[in-house]
PDB file of C-alpha atoms in Angstrom:
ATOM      1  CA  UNK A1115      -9.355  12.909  19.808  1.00 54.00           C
ATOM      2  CA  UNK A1116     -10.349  14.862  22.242  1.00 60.00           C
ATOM      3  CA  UNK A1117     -11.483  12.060  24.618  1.00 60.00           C
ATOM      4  CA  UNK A1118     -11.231  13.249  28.872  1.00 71.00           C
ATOM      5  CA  UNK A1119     -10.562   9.011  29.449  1.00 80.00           C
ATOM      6  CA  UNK A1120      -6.588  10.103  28.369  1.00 83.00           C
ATOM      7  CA  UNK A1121      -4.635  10.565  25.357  1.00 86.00           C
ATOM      8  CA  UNK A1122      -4.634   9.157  22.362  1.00 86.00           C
ATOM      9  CA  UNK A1123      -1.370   7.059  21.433  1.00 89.00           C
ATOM     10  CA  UNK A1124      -0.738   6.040  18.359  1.00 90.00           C
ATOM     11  CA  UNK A1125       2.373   3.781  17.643  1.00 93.00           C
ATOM     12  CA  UNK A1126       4.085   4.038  13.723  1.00 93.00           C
ATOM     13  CA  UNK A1127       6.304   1.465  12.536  1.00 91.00           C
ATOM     14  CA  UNK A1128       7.535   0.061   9.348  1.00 92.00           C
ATOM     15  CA  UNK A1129      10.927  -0.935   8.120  1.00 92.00           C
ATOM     16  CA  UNK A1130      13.741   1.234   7.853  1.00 88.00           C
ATOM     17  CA  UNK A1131      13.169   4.072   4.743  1.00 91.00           C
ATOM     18  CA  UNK A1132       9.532   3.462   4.576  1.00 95.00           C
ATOM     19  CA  UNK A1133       8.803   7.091   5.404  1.00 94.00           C
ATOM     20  CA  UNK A1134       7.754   6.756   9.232  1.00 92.00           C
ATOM     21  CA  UNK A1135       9.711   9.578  10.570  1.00 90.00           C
ATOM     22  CA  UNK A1136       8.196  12.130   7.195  1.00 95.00           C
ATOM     23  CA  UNK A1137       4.461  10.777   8.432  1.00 96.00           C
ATOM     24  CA  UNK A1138       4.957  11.665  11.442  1.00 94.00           C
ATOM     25  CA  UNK A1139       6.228  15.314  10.396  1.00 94.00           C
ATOM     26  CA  UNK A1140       3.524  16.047   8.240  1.00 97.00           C
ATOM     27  CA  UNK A1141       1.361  14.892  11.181  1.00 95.00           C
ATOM     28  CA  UNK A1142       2.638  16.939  13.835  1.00 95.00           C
ATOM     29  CA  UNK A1143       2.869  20.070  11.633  1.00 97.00           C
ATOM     30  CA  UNK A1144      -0.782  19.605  10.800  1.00 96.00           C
ATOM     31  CA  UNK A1145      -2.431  18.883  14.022  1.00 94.00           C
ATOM     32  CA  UNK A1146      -0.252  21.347  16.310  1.00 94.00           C
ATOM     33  CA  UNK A1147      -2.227  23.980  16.282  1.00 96.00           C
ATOM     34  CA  UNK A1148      -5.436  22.234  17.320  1.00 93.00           C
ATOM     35  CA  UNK A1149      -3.861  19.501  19.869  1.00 91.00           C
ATOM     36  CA  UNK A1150      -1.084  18.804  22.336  1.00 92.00           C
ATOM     37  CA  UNK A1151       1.334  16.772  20.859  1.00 92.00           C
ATOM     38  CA  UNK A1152       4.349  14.980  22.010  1.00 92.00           C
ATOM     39  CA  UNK A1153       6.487  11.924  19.896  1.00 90.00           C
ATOM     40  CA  UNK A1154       8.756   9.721  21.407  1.00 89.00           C
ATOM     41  CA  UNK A1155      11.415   7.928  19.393  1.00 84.00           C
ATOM     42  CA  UNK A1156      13.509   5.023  20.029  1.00 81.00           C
ATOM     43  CA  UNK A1157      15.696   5.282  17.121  1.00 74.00           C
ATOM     44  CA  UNK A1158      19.130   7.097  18.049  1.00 73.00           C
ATOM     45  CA  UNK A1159      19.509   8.396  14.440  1.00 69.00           C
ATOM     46  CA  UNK A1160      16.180  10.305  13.737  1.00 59.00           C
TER      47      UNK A1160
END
């Protein structure tokens, strides 16, 4: 992950209630300390 070519993106999807938004909070929380991280959302409700 710590790659000079660029970031890594990773893309999370999954039908509504399937526990994207909760992966990606456990995620974040767990990698923030170690890495720069930034998550974009296209969902107007989360």
């Amino acid at each position: 992950m710590t790659n000079p070519s660029g970031p890594l993106r990773v893309g999370v999807g999954g039908p509504v209630g399937s526990g994207k938004t909760a992966l990606l909070d456990a995620l974040c929380k767990r990698l923030r300390d170690r890495f720069e991280i930034a998550v974009v959302t296209n969902d107007i409700y989360t």
